Each structure stands twice: as C-alpha cells, then as structure tokens.
Amino acid sequence: MDIAMECSTINGTERPCTVVIRTPHWNLPDFFPWGLNLGYLYLTRFSELTVHKPGEGLVLSLLATTLSPLRWALSKFVEIYIRRKHRLAKHGIVPDHSFLNDFSSCSLSIVPEGFYDRVEEGSIKLVKSAESVGFSKEGMMLKGQVEPIKSDLVILATGFKGIDKLKHIFESEKYQEFIAGLDDSAAVPLYRECIHPRIPQLAIIGFSESITNLYTSEIRCRWLAELLDGKFKVPSIKAMEKDIAEWDKYKKRYSYNKYYRKSCIAALHVWHNDQLCKDMGWNPKRKKGFWAEWFQPYGPMDYTG
C-alpha cells in the first residue's frame, strides 16, 4: 500500500497503479475504531478471557465459551468501522474472515492516509484475484480475465518464507527437519516462542510476532538471559513439546488460514508474557489495582520494573 501511494503520487490518474489483492484483510485506518482505543478491546487481561488459551484449565475454558458472544461482538464492532471508513463493499474487498482472525494471525497493517481517496480518484486501482497470475508482452495476466493489466513494472510484494531462512541456518538435513518440524501445517516448534526442545544450544528471537514486536522480543531476551544465567530451568523435552502443540492448536483455531506456519501471539500477548514472568520468578500481574490489572491495555512500561 505504501508503494502504491508513492506510485500514484508520481503517476496520477493518467498511469494508475494497479494493486492485485490475493486475500483482503481488515487493515486499520487508525487504532481508534469509533473513537475507542483498540488496546482496550484486544490488549487487556479481560479481553483475553474471551479467547481459548493453550494450557487453560476448566474455569478459563468455560469463561471463554461463555464470553464467545462478546468476542464476536468486539470483532464486528471493529469490522463495521473499517468497512465504513474504507468503503470496502464498494471496492469488493470485504474479507471472508473476521477481524479477530486477522489480529490473531498478525496480518494487520495501518492503511496509509488517503489511500482510498486515491482509489476513488482513479490513481490506484484495486483488483481482487485469488487465482494464479502470468505475464505477456503487454503486462500481467490474471486467470479468468481476457485483457492483461498493462504495466511497465510489476512488484511482487509477497513477503518471504521465514521457515526456509531458519532451515538454512543448518547444513544438516536432520537439524533442518528439527527446526522446521515434520508437520507442514504446524507452526515452527519453539518453546516459549524462543528455543527448540531438541536443539538446546540455539535460541531464536523475533520469529514469532505480536502486535508490538519490539517489546515482545525484549522480554524474551530477558527470559533467555535469565535461563542462561541459571535462574531457572526449562522442563523436559516431552513437556516442552506438549506445550508447543497446545500453542499450535490455539494458533490454528483463531487464524484466518488454517495452514499458516508463522507464529503470532497478538491476541494472547498478556498470557504469553505471564508464562515468561512465572518462569523467571516475577509477579505476572504488573499493574496496580483491580481495574487497571483487568481493563487497562498492557504495554512495554508494565515490564520495566
């Protein structure tokens, strides 16, 4: 979207930039749907009660089931805001999945200011295509369309496969299988999103995502430092692999793509940080007072002391 904005600024409506969308997402215009800070909807301890969690007991499981209507309502609250703000129905790019699915998959971004105004004026064109693409002398061909999209330059903004980068840390095929896992539909098997149970000499920081990656990675660095300093010990390989499997089940439950292999803890970042704090012997409840603890968003400053 940023690249398209830059192109449209230079080219204008005479040579519009065409954005081919494979999967529409609930990209945010800002962090204040209907004037309410998004953090109060998704980044509090109470908001995480609406989501089933890895390692939850019976009480928390019942609470998540009971609060499922609230979980649905919160997602719809944000979706309606985005639909109206961006006029998604008019452009034919309303996502098939929920906002919670996108949030739980770390598949959100902030739309550049004025992006959809450029769409309205014609300097940016949106084309939804989930099918394969090809090329001709005139430009790019989309499956099911007779006319090509005339273009002098095509930018494939598709990202990269992070798992392949992890695999190629090693020359040994055995360790490549260890780090990537044998299940092609499972997330990378990292305990506490950090270490591999069967490769104890290796720690990976930053592969797993959150809504705030910097402080999520920073607290994992602190956790790793405490582990290396001998302040605590990790459980057995079997126990770690069981925990990893429970997290994988959670990720698939709320992701919009049931076969994605990335790791995202955005909708459970408080729960994840609680586990790290307990490992290190810290009090996981970082705020003062009942109201603040349950209903105020958690952020980096809560873990400084």
PDB file of C-alpha atoms in Angstrom:
ATOM      1  CA  MET A   1       0.000   0.000   0.000  1.00  0.00           C
ATOM      2  CA  ASP A   2       2.877   2.383   0.763  1.00  0.00           C
ATOM      3  CA  ILE A   3       4.472   1.622  -2.617  1.00  0.00           C
ATOM      4  CA  ALA A   4       1.151   2.145  -4.401  1.00  0.00           C
ATOM      5  CA  MET A   5       0.751   5.529  -2.689  1.00  0.00           C
ATOM      6  CA  GLU A   6       4.212   6.603  -3.850  1.00  0.00           C
ATOM      7  CA  CYS A   7       3.478   5.482  -7.420  1.00  0.00           C
ATOM      8  CA  SER A   8       0.102   7.223  -7.500  1.00  0.00           C
ATOM      9  CA  THR A   9       1.683  10.468  -6.270  1.00  0.00           C
ATOM     10  CA  ILE A  10       4.029  10.497  -9.269  1.00  0.00           C
ATOM     11  CA  ASN A  11       1.821   8.936 -11.942  1.00  0.00           C
ATOM     12  CA  GLY A  12      -1.602  10.343 -11.071  1.00  0.00           C
ATOM     13  CA  THR A  13      -4.705   9.141 -12.908  1.00  0.00           C
ATOM     14  CA  GLU A  14      -3.034   9.033 -16.330  1.00  0.00           C
ATOM     15  CA  ARG A  15      -0.934   5.997 -15.407  1.00  0.00           C
ATOM     16  CA  PRO A  16      -2.671   4.442 -12.403  1.00  0.00           C
ATOM     17  CA  CYS A  17      -1.036   1.897 -10.139  1.00  0.00           C
ATOM     18  CA  THR A  18      -2.914  -1.414 -10.020  1.00  0.00           C
ATOM     19  CA  VAL A  19      -2.880  -3.343  -6.733  1.00  0.00           C
ATOM     20  CA  VAL A  20      -3.715  -7.037  -7.157  1.00  0.00           C
ATOM     21  CA  ILE A  21      -5.126  -8.357  -3.875  1.00  0.00           C
ATOM     22  CA  ARG A  22      -4.916 -12.076  -3.202  1.00  0.00           C
ATOM     23  CA  THR A  23      -6.512 -12.060   0.266  1.00  0.00           C
ATOM     24  CA  PRO A  24      -8.366  -8.983   1.564  1.00  0.00           C
ATOM     25  CA  HIS A  25      -7.563  -8.104   5.184  1.00  0.00           C
ATOM     26  CA  TRP A  26      -9.096  -5.891   7.864  1.00  0.00           C
ATOM     27  CA  ASN A  27      -6.393  -3.246   7.578  1.00  0.00           C
ATOM     28  CA  LEU A  28      -6.902  -0.439  10.050  1.00  0.00           C
ATOM     29  CA  PRO A  29      -7.351   3.253   9.212  1.00  0.00           C
ATOM     30  CA  ASP A  30      -6.140   4.013  12.759  1.00  0.00           C
ATOM     31  CA  PHE A  31      -6.057   2.495  16.254  1.00  0.00           C
ATOM     32  CA  PHE A  32      -9.283   4.180  17.380  1.00  0.00           C
ATOM     33  CA  PRO A  33     -12.376   2.401  15.993  1.00  0.00           C
ATOM     34  CA  TRP A  34     -15.370   4.660  16.676  1.00  0.00           C
ATOM     35  CA  GLY A  35     -13.100   6.769  18.895  1.00  0.00           C
ATOM     36  CA  LEU A  36     -12.198   3.917  21.266  1.00  0.00           C
ATOM     37  CA  ASN A  37      -8.563   2.864  21.726  1.00  0.00           C
ATOM     38  CA  LEU A  38      -8.118  -0.588  20.168  1.00  0.00           C
ATOM     39  CA  GLY A  39      -5.950  -1.571  23.140  1.00  0.00           C
ATOM     40  CA  TYR A  40      -8.983  -1.591  25.411  1.00  0.00           C
ATOM     41  CA  LEU A  41     -10.667  -4.103  23.099  1.00  0.00           C
ATOM     42  CA  TYR A  42      -7.798  -6.518  22.485  1.00  0.00           C
ATOM     43  CA  LEU A  43      -4.772  -5.817  24.671  1.00  0.00           C
ATOM     44  CA  THR A  44      -6.162  -6.191  28.183  1.00  0.00           C
ATOM     45  CA  ARG A  45      -6.206  -9.126  30.561  1.00  0.00           C
ATOM     46  CA  PHE A  46     -10.015  -9.134  30.435  1.00  0.00           C
ATOM     47  CA  SER A  47     -10.124  -9.226  26.614  1.00  0.00           C
ATOM     48  CA  GLU A  48      -8.026 -12.390  26.668  1.00  0.00           C
ATOM     49  CA  LEU A  49     -10.681 -14.100  28.785  1.00  0.00           C
ATOM     50  CA  THR A  50     -12.815 -14.264  25.619  1.00  0.00           C
ATOM     51  CA  VAL A  51     -10.225 -16.437  23.839  1.00  0.00           C
ATOM     52  CA  HIS A  52      -9.432 -20.111  24.459  1.00  0.00           C
ATOM     53  CA  LYS A  53      -5.825 -20.382  25.586  1.00  0.00           C
ATOM     54  CA  PRO A  54      -3.111 -23.058  25.497  1.00  0.00           C
ATOM     55  CA  GLY A  55      -2.856 -24.733  28.867  1.00  0.00           C
ATOM     56  CA  GLU A  56      -6.076 -23.229  30.180  1.00  0.00           C
ATOM     57  CA  GLY A  57      -7.991 -25.024  32.894  1.00  0.00           C
ATOM     58  CA  LEU A  58     -11.695 -25.822  33.078  1.00  0.00           C
ATOM     59  CA  VAL A  59     -12.698 -22.431  34.515  1.00  0.00           C
ATOM     60  CA  LEU A  60     -10.921 -20.397  31.846  1.00  0.00           C
ATOM     61  CA  SER A  61     -12.261 -22.698  29.132  1.00  0.00           C
ATOM     62  CA  LEU A  62     -15.830 -22.205  30.364  1.00  0.00           C
ATOM     63  CA  LEU A  63     -15.276 -18.442  30.590  1.00  0.00           C
ATOM     64  CA  ALA A  64     -14.015 -18.261  27.003  1.00  0.00           C
ATOM     65  CA  THR A  65     -17.029 -20.254  25.798  1.00  0.00           C
ATOM     66  CA  THR A  66     -19.445 -18.126  27.840  1.00  0.00           C
ATOM     67  CA  LEU A  67     -17.887 -14.902  26.571  1.00  0.00           C
ATOM     68  CA  SER A  68     -17.873 -16.006  22.925  1.00  0.00           C
ATOM     69  CA  PRO A  69     -20.772 -13.623  22.062  1.00  0.00           C
ATOM     70  CA  LEU A  70     -18.660 -10.755  23.397  1.00  0.00           C
ATOM     71  CA  ARG A  71     -15.695 -11.979  21.344  1.00  0.00           C
ATOM     72  CA  TRP A  72     -17.891 -11.937  18.230  1.00  0.00           C
ATOM     73  CA  ALA A  73     -19.320  -8.500  19.098  1.00  0.00           C
ATOM     74  CA  LEU A  74     -15.885  -6.926  19.586  1.00  0.00           C
ATOM     75  CA  SER A  75     -14.748  -8.236  16.225  1.00  0.00           C
ATOM     76  CA  LYS A  76     -17.903  -6.965  14.493  1.00  0.00           C
ATOM     77  CA  PHE A  77     -17.519  -3.588  16.218  1.00  0.00           C
ATOM     78  CA  VAL A  78     -14.125  -3.083  14.557  1.00  0.00           C
ATOM     79  CA  GLU A  79     -15.167  -4.648  11.241  1.00  0.00           C
ATOM     80  CA  ILE A  80     -18.122  -2.275  10.783  1.00  0.00           C
ATOM     81  CA  TYR A  81     -15.833   0.680  11.473  1.00  0.00           C
ATOM     82  CA  ILE A  82     -13.296  -0.468   8.874  1.00  0.00           C
ATOM     83  CA  ARG A  83     -15.974  -1.316   6.302  1.00  0.00           C
ATOM     84  CA  ARG A  84     -17.491   2.151   6.530  1.00  0.00           C
ATOM     85  CA  LYS A  85     -14.224   4.039   6.785  1.00  0.00           C
ATOM     86  CA  HIS A  86     -12.651   2.333   3.762  1.00  0.00           C
ATOM     87  CA  ARG A  87     -15.882   1.628   1.811  1.00  0.00           C
ATOM     88  CA  LEU A  88     -14.761  -1.994   1.396  1.00  0.00           C
ATOM     89  CA  ALA A  89     -18.082  -3.255  -0.009  1.00  0.00           C
ATOM     90  CA  LYS A  90     -17.969  -0.648  -2.790  1.00  0.00           C
ATOM     91  CA  HIS A  91     -14.499  -1.824  -3.789  1.00  0.00           C
ATOM     92  CA  GLY A  92     -15.409  -5.528  -3.488  1.00  0.00           C
ATOM     93  CA  ILE A  93     -12.705  -6.347  -0.934  1.00  0.00           C
ATOM     94  CA  VAL A  94     -14.625  -7.286   2.205  1.00  0.00           C
ATOM     95  CA  PRO A  95     -12.625 -10.097   3.888  1.00  0.00           C
ATOM     96  CA  ASP A  96     -14.241 -13.507   4.272  1.00  0.00           C
ATOM     97  CA  HIS A  97     -12.782 -13.931   7.754  1.00  0.00           C
ATOM     98  CA  SER A  98     -13.182 -11.937  10.967  1.00  0.00           C
ATOM     99  CA  PHE A  99     -11.072  -9.123  12.389  1.00  0.00           C
ATOM    100  CA  LEU A 100     -10.101 -11.447  15.253  1.00  0.00           C
ATOM    101  CA  ASN A 101      -8.729 -13.934  12.686  1.00  0.00           C
ATOM    102  CA  ASP A 102      -6.521 -11.215  11.194  1.00  0.00           C
ATOM    103  CA  PHE A 103      -5.469  -9.939  14.612  1.00  0.00           C
ATOM    104  CA  SER A 104      -4.620 -13.463  15.782  1.00  0.00           C
ATOM    105  CA  SER A 105      -2.527 -14.020  12.644  1.00  0.00           C
ATOM    106  CA  CYS A 106      -0.591 -10.722  12.846  1.00  0.00           C
ATOM    107  CA  SER A 107      -1.985  -9.937   9.394  1.00  0.00           C
ATOM    108  CA  LEU A 108      -2.977  -6.342  10.084  1.00  0.00           C
ATOM    109  CA  SER A 109      -1.444  -3.109   8.913  1.00  0.00           C
ATOM    110  CA  ILE A 110      -2.283   0.578   9.026  1.00  0.00           C
ATOM    111  CA  VAL A 111      -3.611   1.895   5.725  1.00  0.00           C
ATOM    112  CA  PRO A 112      -1.677   4.963   4.512  1.00  0.00           C
ATOM    113  CA  GLU A 113      -3.680   8.142   4.957  1.00  0.00           C
ATOM    114  CA  GLY A 114      -5.570   8.990   1.776  1.00  0.00           C
ATOM    115  CA  PHE A 115      -5.132   5.549   0.193  1.00  0.00           C
ATOM    116  CA  TYR A 116      -8.816   5.002  -0.557  1.00  0.00           C
ATOM    117  CA  ASP A 117      -9.169   8.620  -1.726  1.00  0.00           C
ATOM    118  CA  ARG A 118      -6.607   7.733  -4.392  1.00  0.00           C
ATOM    119  CA  VAL A 119      -8.707   4.681  -5.249  1.00  0.00           C
ATOM    120  CA  GLU A 120     -11.772   6.912  -5.636  1.00  0.00           C
ATOM    121  CA  GLU A 121      -9.952   9.370  -7.912  1.00  0.00           C
ATOM    122  CA  GLY A 122      -8.551   6.560 -10.068  1.00  0.00           C
ATOM    123  CA  SER A 123      -4.802   6.874  -9.455  1.00  0.00           C
ATOM    124  CA  ILE A 124      -4.910   3.490  -7.663  1.00  0.00           C
ATOM    125  CA  LYS A 125      -6.911   0.544  -8.989  1.00  0.00           C
ATOM    126  CA  LEU A 126      -7.811  -2.455  -6.836  1.00  0.00           C
ATOM    127  CA  VAL A 127      -8.170  -5.908  -8.384  1.00  0.00           C
ATOM    128  CA  LYS A 128      -9.109  -8.909  -6.275  1.00  0.00           C
ATOM    129  CA  SER A 129      -7.618 -12.139  -7.573  1.00  0.00           C
ATOM    130  CA  ALA A 130      -7.077 -15.350  -5.606  1.00  0.00           C
ATOM    131  CA  GLU A 131      -6.042 -17.248  -8.743  1.00  0.00           C
ATOM    132  CA  SER A 132      -2.646 -17.575 -10.397  1.00  0.00           C
ATOM    133  CA  VAL A 133      -1.019 -14.837 -12.457  1.00  0.00           C
ATOM    134  CA  GLY A 134       1.119 -14.865 -15.578  1.00  0.00           C
ATOM    135  CA  PHE A 135       2.831 -12.425 -17.920  1.00  0.00           C
ATOM    136  CA  SER A 136       2.524 -11.356 -21.541  1.00  0.00           C
ATOM    137  CA  LYS A 137       4.201  -8.693 -23.675  1.00  0.00           C
ATOM    138  CA  GLU A 138       1.565  -6.183 -22.617  1.00  0.00           C
ATOM    139  CA  GLY A 139       1.779  -6.849 -18.891  1.00  0.00           C
ATOM    140  CA  MET A 140       0.322  -9.162 -16.271  1.00  0.00           C
ATOM    141  CA  MET A 141      -2.354 -11.755 -16.974  1.00  0.00           C
ATOM    142  CA  LEU A 142      -4.857 -12.828 -14.322  1.00  0.00           C
ATOM    143  CA  LYS A 143      -6.599 -16.171 -14.549  1.00  0.00           C
ATOM    144  CA  GLY A 144     -10.175 -15.701 -15.733  1.00  0.00           C
ATOM    145  CA  GLN A 145      -9.533 -12.312 -17.357  1.00  0.00           C
ATOM    146  CA  VAL A 146      -9.106 -11.840 -21.103  1.00  0.00           C
ATOM    147  CA  GLU A 147      -7.362  -8.467 -21.062  1.00  0.00           C
ATOM    148  CA  PRO A 148      -3.966  -8.103 -19.390  1.00  0.00           C
ATOM    149  CA  ILE A 149      -3.147  -5.439 -16.825  1.00  0.00           C
ATOM    150  CA  LYS A 150      -0.874  -3.178 -18.868  1.00  0.00           C
ATOM    151  CA  SER A 151       2.259  -2.451 -16.893  1.00  0.00           C
ATOM    152  CA  ASP A 152       5.886  -1.452 -17.267  1.00  0.00           C
ATOM    153  CA  LEU A 153       6.856  -2.727 -13.825  1.00  0.00           C
ATOM    154  CA  VAL A 154       5.465  -5.421 -11.517  1.00  0.00           C
ATOM    155  CA  ILE A 155       6.404  -5.512  -7.840  1.00  0.00           C
ATOM    156  CA  LEU A 156       5.807  -8.884  -6.152  1.00  0.00           C
ATOM    157  CA  ALA A 157       5.048  -7.739  -2.605  1.00  0.00           C
ATOM    158  CA  THR A 158       4.511 -11.292  -1.378  1.00  0.00           C
ATOM    159  CA  GLY A 159       6.943 -11.427   1.535  1.00  0.00           C
ATOM    160  CA  PHE A 160       9.181 -14.437   2.081  1.00  0.00           C
ATOM    161  CA  LYS A 161       9.128 -17.832   3.769  1.00  0.00           C
ATOM    162  CA  GLY A 162      10.719 -17.293   7.155  1.00  0.00           C
ATOM    163  CA  ILE A 163      10.848 -21.027   7.809  1.00  0.00           C
ATOM    164  CA  ASP A 164      13.219 -21.521   4.872  1.00  0.00           C
ATOM    165  CA  LYS A 165      15.566 -18.944   6.380  1.00  0.00           C
ATOM    166  CA  LEU A 166      15.508 -20.819   9.689  1.00  0.00           C
ATOM    167  CA  LYS A 167      16.134 -24.160   7.996  1.00  0.00           C
ATOM    168  CA  HIS A 168      19.193 -22.896   6.176  1.00  0.00           C
ATOM    169  CA  ILE A 169      20.906 -21.953   9.421  1.00  0.00           C
ATOM    170  CA  PHE A 170      21.930 -25.615   9.307  1.00  0.00           C
ATOM    171  CA  GLU A 171      23.607 -27.724   6.645  1.00  0.00           C
ATOM    172  CA  SER A 172      22.416 -30.934   8.291  1.00  0.00           C
ATOM    173  CA  GLU A 173      19.068 -32.157   6.934  1.00  0.00           C
ATOM    174  CA  LYS A 174      18.369 -33.671  10.335  1.00  0.00           C
ATOM    175  CA  TYR A 175      18.530 -30.295  12.039  1.00  0.00           C
ATOM    176  CA  GLN A 176      16.649 -28.649   9.194  1.00  0.00           C
ATOM    177  CA  GLU A 177      13.795 -31.049   9.935  1.00  0.00           C
ATOM    178  CA  PHE A 178      14.112 -30.333  13.661  1.00  0.00           C
ATOM    179  CA  ILE A 179      13.830 -26.563  13.289  1.00  0.00           C
ATOM    180  CA  ALA A 180      11.036 -26.619  10.703  1.00  0.00           C
ATOM    181  CA  GLY A 181       9.123 -29.552  12.163  1.00  0.00           C
ATOM    182  CA  LEU A 182       7.809 -32.569  10.291  1.00  0.00           C
ATOM    183  CA  ASP A 183       4.221 -31.290  10.097  1.00  0.00           C
ATOM    184  CA  ASP A 184       3.909 -28.896   7.156  1.00  0.00           C
ATOM    185  CA  SER A 185       0.751 -27.399   8.650  1.00  0.00           C
ATOM    186  CA  ALA A 186       2.190 -26.712  12.107  1.00  0.00           C
ATOM    187  CA  ALA A 187       3.919 -23.584  13.398  1.00  0.00           C
ATOM    188  CA  VAL A 188       7.664 -23.641  13.969  1.00  0.00           C
ATOM    189  CA  PRO A 189       8.131 -25.733  17.165  1.00  0.00           C
ATOM    190  CA  LEU A 190       9.707 -23.221  19.556  1.00  0.00           C
ATOM    191  CA  TYR A 191       9.151 -23.438  23.306  1.00  0.00           C
ATOM    192  CA  ARG A 192       8.140 -20.031  24.675  1.00  0.00           C
ATOM    193  CA  GLU A 193       8.463 -18.938  21.021  1.00  0.00           C
ATOM    194  CA  CYS A 194      12.203 -18.952  21.648  1.00  0.00           C
ATOM    195  CA  ILE A 195      14.044 -22.282  21.907  1.00  0.00           C
ATOM    196  CA  HIS A 196      13.757 -25.642  20.195  1.00  0.00           C
ATOM    197  CA  PRO A 197      13.380 -28.570  22.631  1.00  0.00           C
ATOM    198  CA  ARG A 198      15.782 -30.742  20.625  1.00  0.00           C
ATOM    199  CA  ILE A 199      18.359 -28.041  19.820  1.00  0.00           C
ATOM    200  CA  PRO A 200      19.200 -26.649  23.277  1.00  0.00           C
ATOM    201  CA  GLN A 201      22.194 -24.611  22.042  1.00  0.00           C
ATOM    202  CA  LEU A 202      20.012 -22.453  19.797  1.00  0.00           C
ATOM    203  CA  ALA A 203      17.678 -19.570  20.657  1.00  0.00           C
ATOM    204  CA  ILE A 204      15.644 -17.613  18.108  1.00  0.00           C
ATOM    205  CA  ILE A 205      14.356 -14.149  18.962  1.00  0.00           C
ATOM    206  CA  GLY A 206      11.960 -12.299  16.699  1.00  0.00           C
ATOM    207  CA  PHE A 207      10.493 -15.081  14.551  1.00  0.00           C
ATOM    208  CA  SER A 208       7.252 -15.148  16.499  1.00  0.00           C
ATOM    209  CA  GLU A 209       5.206 -11.978  16.023  1.00  0.00           C
ATOM    210  CA  SER A 210       2.903  -9.874  18.141  1.00  0.00           C
ATOM    211  CA  ILE A 211       1.089  -6.587  17.744  1.00  0.00           C
ATOM    212  CA  THR A 212       4.147  -4.938  19.350  1.00  0.00           C
ATOM    213  CA  ASN A 213       7.187  -6.901  18.221  1.00  0.00           C
ATOM    214  CA  LEU A 214       9.911  -4.841  19.883  1.00  0.00           C
ATOM    215  CA  TYR A 215       8.814  -5.269  23.462  1.00  0.00           C
ATOM    216  CA  THR A 216       7.699  -8.859  22.869  1.00  0.00           C
ATOM    217  CA  SER A 217      11.221  -9.663  21.670  1.00  0.00           C
ATOM    218  CA  GLU A 218      12.775  -7.678  24.507  1.00  0.00           C
ATOM    219  CA  ILE A 219      11.036  -9.644  27.252  1.00  0.00           C
ATOM    220  CA  ARG A 220      12.039 -12.885  25.521  1.00  0.00           C
ATOM    221  CA  CYS A 221      15.638 -11.662  25.536  1.00  0.00           C
ATOM    222  CA  ARG A 222      15.332 -11.098  29.284  1.00  0.00           C
ATOM    223  CA  TRP A 223      13.826 -14.583  29.676  1.00  0.00           C
ATOM    224  CA  LEU A 224      16.710 -16.073  27.686  1.00  0.00           C
ATOM    225  CA  ALA A 225      19.307 -14.177  29.733  1.00  0.00           C
ATOM    226  CA  GLU A 226      17.763 -15.467  32.964  1.00  0.00           C
ATOM    227  CA  LEU A 227      17.790 -19.014  31.561  1.00  0.00           C
ATOM    228  CA  LEU A 228      21.452 -18.805  30.532  1.00  0.00           C
ATOM    229  CA  ASP A 229      22.270 -17.344  33.945  1.00  0.00           C
ATOM    230  CA  GLY A 230      20.800 -20.431  35.595  1.00  0.00           C
ATOM    231  CA  LYS A 231      17.945 -18.586  37.334  1.00  0.00           C
ATOM    232  CA  PHE A 232      15.502 -21.278  36.204  1.00  0.00           C
ATOM    233  CA  LYS A 233      15.419 -24.467  34.140  1.00  0.00           C
ATOM    234  CA  VAL A 234      13.208 -25.490  31.267  1.00  0.00           C
ATOM    235  CA  PRO A 235      11.070 -28.623  31.657  1.00  0.00           C
ATOM    236  CA  SER A 236      11.668 -31.938  29.929  1.00  0.00           C
ATOM    237  CA  ILE A 237      11.641 -32.270  26.149  1.00  0.00           C
ATOM    238  CA  LYS A 238       8.308 -34.075  26.328  1.00  0.00           C
ATOM    239  CA  ALA A 239       6.746 -31.305  28.439  1.00  0.00           C
ATOM    240  CA  MET A 240       8.067 -28.602  26.109  1.00  0.00           C
ATOM    241  CA  GLU A 241       6.751 -30.382  23.025  1.00  0.00           C
ATOM    242  CA  LYS A 242       3.350 -30.754  24.681  1.00  0.00           C
ATOM    243  CA  ASP A 243       3.271 -27.009  25.386  1.00  0.00           C
ATOM    244  CA  ILE A 244       4.284 -26.253  21.789  1.00  0.00           C
ATOM    245  CA  ALA A 245       1.463 -28.490  20.493  1.00  0.00           C
ATOM    246  CA  GLU A 246      -1.087 -26.648  22.655  1.00  0.00           C
ATOM    247  CA  TRP A 247       0.066 -23.287  21.296  1.00  0.00           C
ATOM    248  CA  ASP A 248      -0.103 -24.627  17.751  1.00  0.00           C
ATOM    249  CA  LYS A 249      -3.685 -25.724  18.341  1.00  0.00           C
ATOM    250  CA  TYR A 250      -4.555 -22.219  19.574  1.00  0.00           C
ATOM    251  CA  LYS A 251      -2.899 -20.555  16.553  1.00  0.00           C
ATOM    252  CA  LYS A 252      -4.877 -22.664  14.112  1.00  0.00           C
ATOM    253  CA  ARG A 253      -8.118 -22.133  15.978  1.00  0.00           C
ATOM    254  CA  TYR A 254      -8.118 -18.363  15.505  1.00  0.00           C
ATOM    255  CA  SER A 255      -6.034 -17.862  12.356  1.00  0.00           C
ATOM    256  CA  TYR A 256      -7.800 -16.992   9.101  1.00  0.00           C
ATOM    257  CA  ASN A 257      -5.518 -19.513   7.375  1.00  0.00           C
ATOM    258  CA  LYS A 258      -5.603 -22.969   8.943  1.00  0.00           C
ATOM    259  CA  TYR A 259      -2.375 -23.946   7.191  1.00  0.00           C
ATOM    260  CA  TYR A 260      -0.219 -20.962   8.035  1.00  0.00           C
ATOM    261  CA  ARG A 261       3.134 -21.706   9.658  1.00  0.00           C
ATOM    262  CA  LYS A 262       4.058 -18.370  11.134  1.00  0.00           C
ATOM    263  CA  SER A 263       3.828 -17.741  14.860  1.00  0.00           C
ATOM    264  CA  CYS A 264       1.657 -14.940  16.232  1.00  0.00           C
ATOM    265  CA  ILE A 265       0.683 -14.337  19.856  1.00  0.00           C
ATOM    266  CA  ALA A 266      -1.029 -10.949  19.345  1.00  0.00           C
ATOM    267  CA  ALA A 267      -4.379 -11.946  20.844  1.00  0.00           C
ATOM    268  CA  LEU A 268      -2.675 -13.607  23.827  1.00  0.00           C
ATOM    269  CA  HIS A 269       0.374 -11.454  24.438  1.00  0.00           C
ATOM    270  CA  VAL A 270      -0.512 -10.965  28.140  1.00  0.00           C
ATOM    271  CA  TRP A 271      -0.961 -14.721  28.619  1.00  0.00           C
ATOM    272  CA  HIS A 272       2.368 -15.367  26.869  1.00  0.00           C
ATOM    273  CA  ASN A 273       4.181 -12.760  28.962  1.00  0.00           C
ATOM    274  CA  ASP A 274       2.603 -14.227  32.107  1.00  0.00           C
ATOM    275  CA  GLN A 275       4.304 -17.528  31.305  1.00  0.00           C
ATOM    276  CA  LEU A 276       7.668 -15.839  30.820  1.00  0.00           C
ATOM    277  CA  CYS A 277       7.255 -13.922  34.084  1.00  0.00           C
ATOM    278  CA  LYS A 278       6.356 -17.056  36.035  1.00  0.00           C
ATOM    279  CA  ASP A 279       9.400 -18.869  34.611  1.00  0.00           C
ATOM    280  CA  MET A 280      11.639 -16.027  35.794  1.00  0.00           C
ATOM    281  CA  GLY A 281      10.004 -15.840  39.210  1.00  0.00           C
ATOM    282  CA  TRP A 282       8.374 -12.471  38.540  1.00  0.00           C
ATOM    283  CA  ASN A 283       4.861 -11.498  39.534  1.00  0.00           C
ATOM    284  CA  PRO A 284       2.887 -11.723  36.255  1.00  0.00           C
ATOM    285  CA  LYS A 285       0.364  -9.133  37.435  1.00  0.00           C
ATOM    286  CA  ARG A 286       2.185  -5.899  36.673  1.00  0.00           C
ATOM    287  CA  LYS A 287      -0.410  -3.195  37.295  1.00  0.00           C
ATOM    288  CA  LYS A 288      -1.688  -1.530  40.453  1.00  0.00           C
ATOM    289  CA  GLY A 289      -5.315  -2.055  41.348  1.00  0.00           C
ATOM    290  CA  PHE A 290      -8.061  -4.373  40.153  1.00  0.00           C
ATOM    291  CA  TRP A 291      -9.436  -2.113  37.415  1.00  0.00           C
ATOM    292  CA  ALA A 292      -6.037  -1.361  35.892  1.00  0.00           C
ATOM    293  CA  GLU A 293      -4.976  -5.010  36.033  1.00  0.00           C
ATOM    294  CA  TRP A 294      -8.002  -6.309  34.178  1.00  0.00           C
ATOM    295  CA  PHE A 295      -9.186  -3.480  31.960  1.00  0.00           C
ATOM    296  CA  GLN A 296      -6.188  -1.322  31.000  1.00  0.00           C
ATOM    297  CA  PRO A 297      -4.017  -2.305  27.994  1.00  0.00           C
ATOM    298  CA  TYR A 298      -0.693  -3.944  28.725  1.00  0.00           C
ATOM    299  CA  GLY A 299       2.430  -2.417  27.183  1.00  0.00           C
ATOM    300  CA  PRO A 300       6.232  -2.185  27.467  1.00  0.00           C
ATOM    301  CA  MET A 301       6.243   0.031  30.563  1.00  0.00           C
ATOM    302  CA  ASP A 302       4.435  -2.657  32.554  1.00  0.00           C
ATOM    303  CA  TYR A 303       7.534  -4.868  32.409  1.00  0.00           C
ATOM    304  CA  THR A 304      10.282  -2.349  33.173  1.00  0.00           C
ATOM    305  CA  GLY A 305      10.432  -2.906  36.945  1.00  0.00           C
TER     306      GLY A 305
END
